[in-house]
mmCIF file of C-alpha atoms and ligand atoms in Angstrom:
data_model
loop_
_atom_site.group_PDB
_atom_site.id
_atom_site.type_symbol
_atom_site.label_atom_id
_atom_site.label_comp_id
_atom_site.label_asym_id
_atom_site.label_seq_id
_atom_site.Cartn_x
_atom_site.Cartn_y
_atom_site.Cartn_z
ATOM 1 C CA MET A 1 25.082 -7.159 22.997
ATOM 2 C CA PRO A 2 24.602 -10.990 23.408
ATOM 3 C CA SER A 3 23.518 -12.855 20.517
ATOM 4 C CA PRO A 4 19.745 -13.570 20.382
ATOM 5 C CA PHE A 5 20.529 -16.944 18.725
ATOM 6 C CA PRO A 6 21.074 -19.899 21.010
ATOM 7 C CA PRO A 7 24.466 -21.817 20.285
ATOM 8 C CA GLN A 8 22.502 -24.935 18.924
ATOM 9 C CA LEU A 9 20.880 -22.767 16.299
ATOM 10 C CA ILE A 10 24.278 -21.035 15.443
ATOM 11 C CA GLN A 11 25.697 -24.802 15.207
ATOM 12 C CA ALA A 12 22.809 -25.623 12.980
ATOM 13 C CA LEU A 13 23.167 -22.738 10.656
ATOM 14 C CA ARG A 14 26.992 -23.613 10.335
ATOM 15 C CA ASN A 15 26.001 -27.385 9.453
ATOM 16 C CA ALA A 16 22.996 -26.521 7.359
ATOM 17 C CA ARG A 17 22.920 -27.839 3.688
ATOM 18 C CA SER A 18 19.633 -25.755 2.796
ATOM 19 C CA VAL A 19 18.760 -22.270 4.261
ATOM 20 C CA THR A 20 15.727 -20.215 2.830
ATOM 21 C CA VAL A 21 15.119 -16.472 3.710
ATOM 22 C CA LEU A 22 11.837 -14.583 3.059
ATOM 23 C CA THR A 23 12.098 -10.873 3.174
ATOM 24 C CA GLY A 24 9.660 -7.904 3.231
ATOM 25 C CA ALA A 25 9.657 -4.352 3.516
ATOM 26 C CA GLY A 26 11.250 -4.200 6.801
ATOM 27 C CA ILE A 27 14.775 -5.071 5.556
ATOM 28 C CA SER A 28 14.747 -2.167 3.089
ATOM 29 C CA SER A 29 13.382 0.321 5.551
ATOM 30 C CA GLU A 30 16.934 0.730 6.874
ATOM 31 C CA SER A 31 17.966 1.869 3.364
ATOM 32 C CA GLY A 32 15.408 4.603 3.565
ATOM 33 C CA VAL A 33 12.641 2.748 1.539
ATOM 34 C CA PRO A 34 9.320 3.349 3.440
ATOM 35 C CA THR A 35 7.504 0.012 4.261
ATOM 36 C CA PHE A 36 3.896 -0.339 3.338
ATOM 37 C CA ARG A 37 2.838 0.029 6.777
ATOM 38 C CA ASP A 38 4.548 3.380 7.249
ATOM 39 C CA PRO A 39 2.487 6.377 6.269
ATOM 40 C CA GLN A 40 3.284 7.334 2.773
ATOM 41 C CA ALA A 41 5.273 10.455 2.252
ATOM 42 C CA GLY A 42 4.391 13.902 0.842
ATOM 43 C CA LEU A 43 1.694 13.999 -1.891
ATOM 44 C CA TRP A 44 1.226 10.205 -1.556
ATOM 45 C CA SER A 45 0.423 10.465 2.140
ATOM 46 C CA ARG A 46 -3.378 10.258 1.173
ATOM 47 C CA PHE A 47 -3.153 7.175 -0.494
ATOM 48 C CA ARG A 48 -3.032 3.536 0.715
ATOM 49 C CA PRO A 49 -0.539 1.425 -1.258
ATOM 50 C CA GLU A 50 -3.148 -1.272 -1.751
ATOM 51 C CA ASP A 51 -5.553 1.287 -3.310
ATOM 52 C CA LEU A 52 -2.785 1.977 -6.097
ATOM 53 C CA ALA A 53 -1.149 -1.313 -6.483
ATOM 54 C CA ASN A 54 -3.949 -3.066 -8.347
ATOM 55 C CA ALA A 55 -4.927 -3.411 -11.933
ATOM 56 C CA ALA A 56 -8.360 -1.629 -11.457
ATOM 57 C CA ALA A 57 -6.728 1.447 -9.979
ATOM 58 C CA PHE A 58 -4.116 1.517 -13.064
ATOM 59 C CA ARG A 59 -6.892 1.114 -15.674
ATOM 60 C CA ARG A 60 -8.901 3.796 -13.964
ATOM 61 C CA ASN A 61 -6.060 6.275 -13.619
ATOM 62 C CA PRO A 62 -2.962 5.030 -15.514
ATOM 63 C CA GLN A 63 -1.263 8.431 -14.914
ATOM 64 C CA LEU A 64 -1.701 8.414 -11.129
ATOM 65 C CA VAL A 65 -0.498 4.988 -10.570
ATOM 66 C CA TRP A 66 2.482 5.414 -13.028
ATOM 67 C CA ASP A 67 3.359 8.568 -11.090
ATOM 68 C CA TRP A 68 3.377 6.601 -7.980
ATOM 69 C CA TYR A 69 5.848 3.922 -9.314
ATOM 70 C CA ALA A 70 8.049 6.368 -10.971
ATOM 71 C CA TRP A 71 8.294 8.344 -7.510
ATOM 72 C CA ARG A 72 9.213 4.947 -5.925
ATOM 73 C CA ARG A 73 11.737 3.994 -8.696
ATOM 74 C CA SER A 74 13.411 7.470 -8.314
ATOM 75 C CA LEU A 75 13.470 6.771 -4.311
ATOM 76 C CA VAL A 76 15.074 3.369 -4.907
ATOM 77 C CA ALA A 77 17.502 4.711 -7.383
ATOM 78 C CA ASP A 78 18.847 6.975 -4.643
ATOM 79 C CA VAL A 79 19.349 4.381 -1.896
ATOM 80 C CA ALA A 80 21.796 1.549 -1.327
ATOM 81 C CA PRO A 81 21.650 -1.779 0.042
ATOM 82 C CA ASN A 82 22.067 -1.850 3.920
ATOM 83 C CA VAL A 83 24.067 -4.208 6.180
ATOM 84 C CA GLY A 84 21.031 -6.555 6.371
ATOM 85 C CA HIS A 85 21.091 -6.994 2.574
ATOM 86 C CA LEU A 86 24.826 -7.487 2.755
ATOM 87 C CA ALA A 87 24.607 -9.953 5.599
ATOM 88 C CA LEU A 88 22.250 -12.145 3.418
ATOM 89 C CA ALA A 89 24.732 -11.949 0.616
ATOM 90 C CA LYS A 90 27.435 -13.220 2.982
ATOM 91 C CA LEU A 91 25.214 -15.923 4.275
ATOM 92 C CA GLU A 92 24.466 -17.222 0.790
ATOM 93 C CA ALA A 93 28.328 -17.773 0.202
ATOM 94 C CA ARG A 94 28.386 -19.835 3.270
ATOM 95 C CA VAL A 95 25.370 -22.176 2.691
ATOM 96 C CA PRO A 96 25.621 -24.946 -0.081
ATOM 97 C CA GLU A 97 21.734 -24.452 -0.953
ATOM 98 C CA PHE A 98 20.577 -20.909 -0.144
ATOM 99 C CA THR A 99 17.473 -19.372 -1.448
ATOM 100 C CA LEU A 100 16.322 -15.746 -1.083
ATOM 101 C CA LEU A 101 12.655 -15.132 -1.364
ATOM 102 C CA THR A 102 11.542 -11.499 -1.379
ATOM 103 C CA GLN A 103 8.362 -9.864 -1.504
ATOM 104 C CA ASN A 104 10.361 -6.361 -2.100
ATOM 105 C CA VAL A 105 10.446 -4.991 -5.547
ATOM 106 C CA ASP A 106 13.302 -2.641 -5.107
ATOM 107 C CA GLY A 107 16.228 -4.750 -6.334
ATOM 108 C CA LEU A 108 18.308 -4.139 -3.397
ATOM 109 C CA HIS A 109 19.022 -7.757 -2.736
ATOM 110 C CA SER A 110 20.704 -8.071 -6.057
ATOM 111 C CA ARG A 111 22.398 -5.002 -5.752
ATOM 112 C CA ALA A 112 23.825 -6.203 -2.446
ATOM 113 C CA GLY A 113 25.233 -9.286 -4.310
ATOM 114 C CA SER A 114 22.703 -11.929 -3.542
ATOM 115 C CA ARG A 115 22.511 -14.291 -6.613
ATOM 116 C CA ASN A 116 19.679 -16.741 -6.017
ATOM 117 C CA VAL A 117 16.814 -14.403 -5.477
ATOM 118 C CA ILE A 118 13.341 -15.056 -6.145
ATOM 119 C CA GLU A 119 11.222 -11.766 -6.490
ATOM 120 C CA LEU A 120 7.996 -12.992 -5.597
ATOM 121 C CA HIS A 121 6.264 -9.696 -6.287
ATOM 122 C CA GLY A 122 8.223 -8.645 -9.326
ATOM 123 C CA SER A 123 10.569 -5.723 -9.960
ATOM 124 C CA LEU A 124 10.184 -2.054 -10.073
ATOM 125 C CA MET A 125 13.009 -1.994 -12.631
ATOM 126 C CA ARG A 126 10.863 -3.606 -15.335
ATOM 127 C CA ASN A 127 7.784 -2.843 -17.368
ATOM 128 C CA ARG A 128 5.354 -5.147 -18.877
ATOM 129 C CA CYS A 129 2.906 -4.690 -21.585
ATOM 130 C CA LEU A 130 -0.653 -4.551 -20.199
ATOM 131 C CA ASP A 131 -1.955 -6.415 -23.151
ATOM 132 C CA GLU A 132 0.587 -8.864 -24.056
ATOM 133 C CA ASN A 133 2.024 -9.373 -20.605
ATOM 134 C CA VAL A 134 5.582 -9.430 -22.078
ATOM 135 C CA VAL A 135 8.433 -7.824 -20.094
ATOM 136 C CA VAL A 136 9.657 -4.489 -21.675
ATOM 137 C CA GLU A 137 12.952 -2.923 -20.269
ATOM 138 C CA PRO A 138 12.433 0.732 -19.225
ATOM 139 C CA ALA A 139 13.437 3.339 -21.702
ATOM 140 C CA ALA A 140 14.885 6.940 -21.091
ATOM 141 C CA GLY A 141 11.995 9.151 -21.112
ATOM 142 C CA ASP A 142 9.504 6.641 -19.612
ATOM 143 C CA GLU A 143 9.213 8.740 -16.441
ATOM 144 C CA GLY A 144 6.521 11.182 -17.484
ATOM 145 C CA ARG A 145 3.453 9.277 -19.026
ATOM 146 C CA PRO A 146 2.804 5.557 -18.791
ATOM 147 C CA PRO A 147 4.819 4.581 -21.922
ATOM 148 C CA LYS A 148 3.298 2.597 -24.880
ATOM 149 C CA CYS A 149 4.370 -0.984 -25.888
ATOM 150 C CA PRO A 150 6.816 -0.675 -28.824
ATOM 151 C CA ARG A 151 5.358 -4.090 -30.227
ATOM 152 C CA CYS A 152 1.638 -3.502 -29.897
ATOM 153 C CA GLY A 153 1.002 0.237 -28.808
ATOM 154 C CA GLY A 154 -0.805 -0.937 -25.625
ATOM 155 C CA LEU A 155 -0.064 0.679 -22.344
ATOM 156 C CA LEU A 156 3.088 -0.515 -20.294
ATOM 157 C CA ARG A 157 2.629 -1.311 -16.565
ATOM 158 C CA PRO A 158 5.293 -1.883 -13.851
ATOM 159 C CA ASP A 159 6.478 -5.514 -13.802
ATOM 160 C CA VAL A 160 5.135 -6.021 -10.249
ATOM 161 C CA VAL A 161 2.365 -8.184 -8.928
ATOM 162 C CA TRP A 162 -0.709 -6.075 -8.024
ATOM 163 C CA PHE A 163 -3.230 -7.187 -5.307
ATOM 164 C CA GLY A 164 -5.461 -9.416 -7.183
ATOM 165 C CA ASP A 165 -2.776 -10.471 -9.782
ATOM 166 C CA PRO A 166 -1.584 -14.161 -9.311
ATOM 167 C CA LEU A 167 2.161 -14.619 -8.720
ATOM 168 C CA ALA A 168 4.342 -16.013 -11.494
ATOM 169 C CA PRO A 169 3.512 -19.867 -11.305
ATOM 170 C CA ALA A 170 7.327 -20.776 -11.663
ATOM 171 C CA ALA A 171 8.335 -18.209 -8.721
ATOM 172 C CA LEU A 172 5.673 -19.400 -6.484
ATOM 173 C CA THR A 173 6.341 -23.076 -7.149
ATOM 174 C CA ALA A 174 10.210 -22.393 -6.600
ATOM 175 C CA ALA A 175 9.449 -20.674 -3.337
ATOM 176 C CA GLN A 176 7.221 -23.330 -1.965
ATOM 177 C CA GLU A 177 9.844 -25.932 -2.851
ATOM 178 C CA ALA A 178 12.641 -24.037 -1.137
ATOM 179 C CA ALA A 179 10.353 -23.540 2.023
ATOM 180 C CA VAL A 180 9.608 -27.334 2.156
ATOM 181 C CA ARG A 181 13.016 -28.570 1.551
ATOM 182 C CA CYS A 182 15.095 -26.173 3.902
ATOM 183 C CA GLN A 183 16.330 -26.935 7.390
ATOM 184 C CA LEU A 184 16.330 -23.240 8.475
ATOM 185 C CA PHE A 185 13.798 -20.732 7.432
ATOM 186 C CA PHE A 186 14.121 -17.062 8.248
ATOM 187 C CA SER A 187 11.303 -14.745 7.920
ATOM 188 C CA VAL A 188 12.693 -11.192 8.017
ATOM 189 C CA GLY A 189 11.242 -7.651 7.937
ATOM 190 C CA THR A 190 7.579 -8.691 7.106
ATOM 191 C CA SER A 191 4.310 -8.286 8.717
ATOM 192 C CA SER A 192 3.176 -11.736 7.149
ATOM 193 C CA MET A 193 -0.155 -10.186 6.133
ATOM 194 C CA VAL A 194 0.095 -10.893 2.301
ATOM 195 C CA ASN A 195 -0.736 -14.235 0.819
ATOM 196 C CA PRO A 196 0.347 -16.273 -0.643
ATOM 197 C CA ALA A 197 3.961 -15.151 0.542
ATOM 198 C CA ALA A 198 2.617 -15.339 4.165
ATOM 199 C CA GLN A 199 2.119 -19.076 3.750
ATOM 200 C CA LEU A 200 5.630 -19.786 3.091
ATOM 201 C CA PRO A 201 6.801 -19.881 6.784
ATOM 202 C CA MET A 202 4.012 -22.290 7.631
ATOM 203 C CA LEU A 203 5.179 -24.546 4.596
ATOM 204 C CA ALA A 204 8.520 -24.563 6.130
ATOM 205 C CA LEU A 205 7.140 -25.411 9.568
ATOM 206 C CA GLN A 206 5.309 -28.255 7.976
ATOM 207 C CA GLY A 207 8.331 -29.374 6.204
ATOM 208 C CA GLY A 208 10.212 -29.906 9.454
ATOM 209 C CA ALA A 209 12.480 -26.514 9.316
ATOM 210 C CA THR A 210 13.443 -24.566 12.120
ATOM 211 C CA VAL A 211 11.770 -21.144 11.488
ATOM 212 C CA ILE A 212 13.053 -17.937 12.764
ATOM 213 C CA GLU A 213 11.482 -14.499 12.591
ATOM 214 C CA ILE A 214 13.349 -11.218 12.700
ATOM 215 C CA ASN A 215 11.181 -8.062 13.432
ATOM 216 C CA PRO A 216 11.092 -5.219 15.849
ATOM 217 C CA GLU A 217 7.463 -5.953 16.196
ATOM 218 C CA PRO A 218 5.369 -8.987 16.845
ATOM 219 C CA THR A 219 3.455 -10.420 13.745
ATOM 220 C CA ARG A 220 0.628 -12.852 13.257
ATOM 221 C CA ILE A 221 3.320 -15.626 12.917
ATOM 222 C CA SER A 222 5.377 -14.756 15.959
ATOM 223 C CA ASP A 223 3.711 -17.283 18.289
ATOM 224 C CA ALA A 224 3.757 -20.013 15.463
ATOM 225 C CA VAL A 225 7.772 -19.960 14.828
ATOM 226 C CA HIS A 226 10.409 -21.571 16.758
ATOM 227 C CA LEU A 227 12.245 -18.288 17.534
ATOM 228 C CA SER A 228 10.917 -14.888 17.065
ATOM 229 C CA VAL A 229 13.721 -12.164 17.449
ATOM 230 C CA ARG A 230 12.622 -8.665 18.364
ATOM 231 C CA GLY A 231 15.177 -6.719 16.411
ATOM 232 C CA ALA A 232 16.215 -4.766 13.234
ATOM 233 C CA ALA A 233 17.220 -6.928 10.325
ATOM 234 C CA GLY A 234 20.458 -4.958 9.754
ATOM 235 C CA ALA A 235 21.809 -5.570 13.394
ATOM 236 C CA VAL A 236 20.477 -9.021 13.732
ATOM 237 C CA LEU A 237 21.591 -10.389 10.528
ATOM 238 C CA SER A 238 25.035 -8.970 10.494
ATOM 239 C CA GLY A 239 25.336 -10.131 14.145
ATOM 240 C CA LEU A 240 24.247 -13.732 13.199
ATOM 241 C CA VAL A 241 26.643 -13.932 10.442
ATOM 242 C CA MET A 242 29.593 -12.588 12.714
ATOM 243 C CA VAL A 243 28.845 -15.074 15.341
ATOM 244 C CA ALA A 244 28.345 -18.089 13.048
ATOM 245 C CA TRP A 245 31.403 -17.253 10.979
ATOM 246 C CA PRO A 246 33.802 -14.816 12.855
ATOM 247 C CA ASP A 247 36.441 -14.924 9.945
ATOM 248 C CA ALA A 248 33.807 -13.653 7.606
ATOM 249 C CA VAL A 249 35.052 -10.335 5.983
HETATM 250 C C1 BV8 B 1 -3.194 -13.127 -5.108
HETATM 251 C C2 BV8 B 1 4.122 -5.592 -5.114
HETATM 252 C C3 BV8 B 1 -4.742 -14.599 -6.130
HETATM 253 C C4 BV8 B 1 3.528 -4.325 -5.713
HETATM 254 C C5 BV8 B 1 2.695 -6.356 -3.425
HETATM 255 C C6 BV8 B 1 -9.153 -9.296 -1.712
HETATM 256 C C7 BV8 B 1 -9.205 -8.834 -2.902
HETATM 257 C C8 BV8 B 1 -8.106 -9.239 -3.721
HETATM 258 C C9 BV8 B 1 -6.915 -10.092 -3.170
HETATM 259 C C10 BV8 B 1 -7.236 -10.428 -1.881
HETATM 260 C C11 BV8 B 1 -8.299 -10.014 -1.135
HETATM 261 N N1 BV8 B 1 -8.022 -10.555 0.092
HETATM 262 C C12 BV8 B 1 -7.054 -11.153 0.199
HETATM 263 C C13 BV8 B 1 -6.365 -11.270 -1.024
HETATM 264 C C14 BV8 B 1 -5.210 -11.749 -1.447
HETATM 265 C C15 BV8 B 1 -4.084 -10.731 -1.339
HETATM 266 C C16 BV8 B 1 -3.795 -10.244 -0.037
HETATM 267 O O1 BV8 B 1 -2.946 -11.143 0.591
HETATM 268 N N2 BV8 B 1 -4.201 -9.163 0.566
HETATM 269 C C17 BV8 B 1 -3.924 -8.951 1.868
HETATM 270 C C18 BV8 B 1 -3.649 -7.334 2.093
HETATM 271 C C19 BV8 B 1 -5.063 -9.401 2.830
HETATM 272 N N3 BV8 B 1 -2.916 -11.170 -2.262
HETATM 273 C C20 BV8 B 1 -2.787 -10.967 -3.401
HETATM 274 O O2 BV8 B 1 -3.627 -10.293 -4.084
HETATM 275 C C21 BV8 B 1 -1.776 -11.699 -4.144
HETATM 276 N N4 BV8 B 1 -2.287 -12.388 -5.361
HETATM 277 O O3 BV8 B 1 -3.783 -13.619 -4.226
HETATM 278 O O4 BV8 B 1 -3.646 -13.683 -6.205
HETATM 279 C C22 BV8 B 1 -4.921 -15.173 -7.583
HETATM 280 C C23 BV8 B 1 -4.792 -16.427 -8.138
HETATM 281 C C24 BV8 B 1 -5.147 -16.828 -9.353
HETATM 282 C C25 BV8 B 1 -5.694 -15.902 -10.198
HETATM 283 C C26 BV8 B 1 -6.003 -14.360 -9.908
HETATM 284 C C27 BV8 B 1 -5.580 -14.213 -8.503
HETATM 285 C C28 BV8 B 1 -0.704 -10.703 -4.620
HETATM 286 C C29 BV8 B 1 -0.119 -10.130 -3.522
HETATM 287 C C30 BV8 B 1 0.987 -9.178 -3.934
HETATM 288 C C31 BV8 B 1 0.763 -7.650 -3.753
HETATM 289 N N5 BV8 B 1 1.840 -6.823 -4.197
HETATM 290 N N6 BV8 B 1 3.973 -5.775 -3.770
HETATM 291 C C32 BV8 B 1 4.121 -3.017 -5.157
HETATM 292 O O5 BV8 B 1 5.116 -3.144 -4.394
HETATM 293 O O6 BV8 B 1 3.604 -1.867 -5.590
HETATM 294 S S1 BV8 B 1 2.265 -6.731 -1.751
HETATM 295 C C33 BV8 B 1 3.305 -5.558 -0.974
HETATM 296 O O7 BV8 B 1 2.810 -5.532 0.253
HETATM 297 C C34 BV8 B 1 4.686 -6.173 -0.647
HETATM 298 O O8 BV8 B 1 5.399 -6.664 -1.660
HETATM 299 C C35 BV8 B 1 4.489 -6.784 0.492
HETATM 300 O O9 BV8 B 1 4.240 -8.273 0.313
HETATM 301 C C36 BV8 B 1 3.331 -6.315 1.142
HETATM 302 C C37 BV8 B 1 3.713 -5.562 2.245
HETATM 303 O O10 BV8 B 1 4.078 -6.649 3.163
HETATM 304 P P1 BV8 B 1 5.529 -6.365 4.105
HETATM 305 O O11 BV8 B 1 6.641 -6.616 3.064
HETATM 306 O O12 BV8 B 1 5.416 -7.308 5.213
HETATM 307 O O13 BV8 B 1 5.755 -4.961 4.351
HETATM 308 P P2 BV8 B 1 4.778 -4.254 5.760
HETATM 309 O O14 BV8 B 1 4.921 -2.847 5.617
HETATM 310 O O15 BV8 B 1 3.465 -4.959 5.701
HETATM 311 O O16 BV8 B 1 5.621 -4.691 7.027
HETATM 312 C C38 BV8 B 1 6.866 -4.407 7.190
HETATM 313 C C39 BV8 B 1 7.445 -5.206 8.334
HETATM 314 O O17 BV8 B 1 8.706 -4.680 8.717
HETATM 315 C C40 BV8 B 1 6.644 -4.826 9.816
HETATM 316 O O18 BV8 B 1 6.266 -6.068 10.390
HETATM 317 C C41 BV8 B 1 7.675 -3.984 10.488
HETATM 318 O O19 BV8 B 1 7.410 -4.225 11.946
HETATM 319 C C42 BV8 B 1 8.905 -4.672 9.997
HETATM 320 N N7 BV8 B 1 10.063 -3.658 10.069
HETATM 321 C C43 BV8 B 1 10.182 -2.440 10.127
HETATM 322 N N8 BV8 B 1 11.688 -2.104 10.299
HETATM 323 C C44 BV8 B 1 12.309 -3.016 10.362
HETATM 324 C C45 BV8 B 1 11.434 -4.160 10.155
HETATM 325 N N9 BV8 B 1 11.837 -5.561 10.077
HETATM 326 C C46 BV8 B 1 13.135 -5.753 10.301
HETATM 327 N N10 BV8 B 1 13.978 -4.712 10.435
HETATM 328 C C47 BV8 B 1 13.595 -3.429 10.477
HETATM 329 N N11 BV8 B 1 14.528 -2.350 10.358
#
């Protein structure tokens, strides 16, 4: 299959000092993790993620929201990073200044070997005290009921950013800086519907970067970016690394 990337873009990637990549649920879909646009599986099929991923839903019914996250944690524990995650880890090793911004909370980028990862929306792998807002590592036996904070006895919640929650200021600032300073910005596997993450490709454009999107479907930024590649993250990213660095193992 011919590369969807023009030679001048491959050359720009080889010579780039700074590359920033934003990923969404699409890159993990090839590992078997459903995206937010996919209909939910099984008993969760009657819920929309946005109806569960918010503080009001948790306060209203902590057990229901906790069960949804426990189900997602168990699903993620049983999957592995795919070639798309692995290609980004290889790309990081080739670029002097590489920043990976992810909306995903599944931890698959770190498991694939990526190091400079900013988890814009937190992580399924950690809990946070609802009252003190401090991170509490999950303990065995947490799966059943929403556990209590070992410090104050308050409820623990997953350490993810819910709809209506602000993003961690340090993470958002670092992400915005990485978008503005890079020469190449890739938006991979995201519908670009959730803010403020969806603003990052626009920031990159304003900063003068070449912005490339990788998604089997068009999105609301497809017409705004320099190149929108219709394809799956795994095949396109691994193909890109292979063409740019044929000796990459
Ligand atoms: C904030 C963690 C302000 C949790 C997530 C009304 C009320 C309240 C808020 C708002 C409102 N209106 C607007 C808002 C703002 C809101 C927002 O943007 N809402 C949208 C829905 C309109 N944003 C927020 O609330 C944010 N916070 O604004 O705070 C504030 C400031 C100060 C003080 C107080 C408040 C917080 C947003 C973060 C929400 N948390 N996740 C959890 O996971 O449970 S969002 C969650 O959904 C994901 O993290 C991700 O960001 C988003 C889903 O997006 P995608 O990743 O793009 O996934 P999606 O399924 O949509 O698309 C998948 C794509 O992959 C598709 O395009 C598909 O074609 C493609 N694909 C499929 N297969 C492949 C592929 N691509 C490549 N390869 C493949 N193989």
